[in-house]
Amino acid sequence: MIDIKVETANGSHLELKIDSDENRSLMEILSTHDIGMLAACGGLALCGTCHIMFKSGGDNLPPPTKDELAMLEMLPGAGANSRLSCQVMLSKKLNSSNIKVMPID
Ligand code: FES
């Protein structure tokens, strides 16, 4: 089980308990909840509407790819702890992480 605390784009909070499934992205999980995530490109790292910020717990993840970094550089409000949730695959490394869904401008 993977526990993730989520602050939504409108500032509300929820805690997700996810069965470990290595073949799905974090975006795919977040999109099933009403948290204001658009994920317009469907996970191709082309739109930036799945932008999340790790408040904690992102340190052990594989680093962003060149394509993910290129998209993040174009997003307002992006920082060192930003990720595209469509590029973050579910793993136990996400357990106990705390993320914020970034608003779409
Ligand atoms: S869904 Fe478009 S960049 Fe992640």
Short mmCIF file of C-alpha atoms and ligand atoms in Angstrom, two decimals:
data_model
loop_
_atom_site.label_atom_id
_atom_site.label_comp_id
_atom_site.label_asym_id
_atom_site.label_seq_id
_atom_site.Cartn_x
_atom_site.Cartn_y
_atom_site.Cartn_z
CA MET A 1 0.00 0.00 0.00
CA ILE A 2 1.22 3.48 -0.88
CA ASP A 3 0.00 6.37 1.26
CA ILE A 4 0.16 9.85 -0.28
CA LYS A 5 -1.06 13.10 1.22
CA VAL A 6 -2.41 15.45 -1.42
CA GLU A 7 -3.16 19.15 -1.33
CA THR A 8 -5.48 19.84 -4.25
CA ALA A 9 -5.30 22.79 -6.61
CA ASN A 10 -8.05 24.54 -4.63
CA GLY A 11 -6.32 23.99 -1.27
CA SER A 12 -8.31 21.08 0.12
CA HIS A 13 -6.55 17.99 1.43
CA LEU A 14 -6.99 14.27 1.01
CA GLU A 15 -5.03 11.14 1.74
CA LEU A 16 -4.75 8.47 -0.92
CA LYS A 17 -4.16 4.82 -0.15
CA ILE A 18 -3.08 3.13 -3.34
CA ASP A 19 -2.46 -0.55 -4.00
CA SER A 20 1.06 -0.80 -5.32
CA ASP A 21 0.85 -1.03 -9.10
CA GLU A 22 4.13 -0.39 -10.82
CA ASN A 23 2.57 0.00 -14.26
CA ARG A 24 0.54 3.15 -13.62
CA SER A 25 1.60 6.74 -13.31
CA LEU A 26 0.77 8.97 -10.39
CA MET A 27 -1.24 11.14 -12.81
CA GLU A 28 -3.47 8.18 -13.65
CA ILE A 29 -4.31 7.81 -9.97
CA LEU A 30 -4.74 11.53 -9.30
CA SER A 31 -7.00 11.95 -12.33
CA THR A 32 -9.53 9.54 -10.88
CA HIS A 33 -10.15 11.98 -8.01
CA ASP A 34 -11.88 15.33 -8.24
CA ILE A 35 -8.82 17.44 -7.52
CA GLY A 36 -8.67 19.77 -10.49
CA MET A 37 -6.10 17.90 -12.55
CA LEU A 38 -6.63 18.23 -16.29
CA ALA A 39 -3.82 15.98 -17.67
CA ALA A 40 -4.73 17.26 -21.12
CA CYS A 41 -2.10 15.39 -23.15
CA GLY A 42 -2.84 12.06 -21.53
CA GLY A 43 0.63 11.53 -20.13
CA LEU A 44 2.97 12.52 -22.96
CA ALA A 45 4.84 15.26 -21.02
CA LEU A 46 3.51 17.83 -23.51
CA CYS A 47 0.95 19.93 -21.62
CA GLY A 48 2.14 20.48 -18.05
CA THR A 49 -1.39 20.27 -16.65
CA CYS A 50 -0.41 17.40 -14.34
CA HIS A 51 2.17 19.52 -12.53
CA ILE A 52 2.71 18.59 -8.89
CA MET A 53 5.12 19.81 -6.24
CA PHE A 54 6.62 17.41 -3.71
CA LYS A 55 6.48 18.94 -0.24
CA SER A 56 8.26 15.80 0.93
CA GLY A 57 9.04 12.34 -0.33
CA GLY A 58 10.22 13.03 -3.85
CA ASP A 59 13.91 12.62 -3.11
CA ASN A 60 14.15 8.89 -3.82
CA LEU A 61 12.40 8.96 -7.18
CA PRO A 62 14.24 8.52 -10.46
CA PRO A 63 15.23 11.96 -11.77
CA PRO A 64 13.14 13.72 -14.42
CA THR A 65 13.94 12.93 -18.04
CA LYS A 66 15.13 15.61 -20.45
CA ASP A 67 11.60 15.94 -21.88
CA GLU A 68 10.07 16.31 -18.41
CA LEU A 69 12.63 18.94 -17.44
CA ALA A 70 11.99 20.87 -20.66
CA MET A 71 8.26 21.03 -19.89
CA LEU A 72 8.81 21.92 -16.23
CA GLU A 73 11.02 24.85 -17.24
CA MET A 74 8.04 26.37 -19.06
CA LEU A 75 5.59 26.10 -16.16
CA PRO A 76 4.85 29.07 -13.92
CA GLY A 77 5.50 28.28 -10.29
CA ALA A 78 7.75 25.30 -11.04
CA GLY A 79 10.65 24.69 -8.69
CA ALA A 80 13.25 22.15 -7.72
CA ASN A 81 10.60 19.82 -6.27
CA SER A 82 8.26 20.01 -9.25
CA ARG A 83 7.38 16.94 -11.29
CA LEU A 84 4.96 16.02 -14.01
CA SER A 85 2.82 13.42 -12.30
CA CYS A 86 2.37 11.60 -15.61
CA GLN A 87 6.10 10.88 -15.59
CA VAL A 88 6.17 9.56 -12.01
CA MET A 89 5.43 5.87 -11.94
CA LEU A 90 3.85 4.34 -8.89
CA SER A 91 6.30 2.69 -6.57
CA LYS A 92 6.77 2.13 -2.88
CA LYS A 93 9.22 5.05 -2.96
CA LEU A 94 6.15 7.30 -3.04
CA ASN A 95 4.90 5.97 0.29
CA SER A 96 4.43 8.72 2.91
CA SER A 97 5.02 11.45 0.36
CA ASN A 98 3.22 14.76 0.53
CA ILE A 99 2.35 16.52 -2.70
CA LYS A 100 0.58 19.64 -3.89
CA VAL A 101 -1.34 19.69 -7.16
CA MET A 102 -0.33 22.91 -8.83
CA PRO A 103 -3.10 25.12 -10.18
CA ILE A 104 -3.48 25.51 -13.91
CA ASP A 105 -3.16 29.11 -15.07
S1 FES B 1 -0.53 14.86 -18.65
FE1 FES B 1 0.33 16.30 -20.00
S2 FES B 1 2.29 16.65 -19.19
FE2 FES B 1 1.45 15.17 -17.86
#
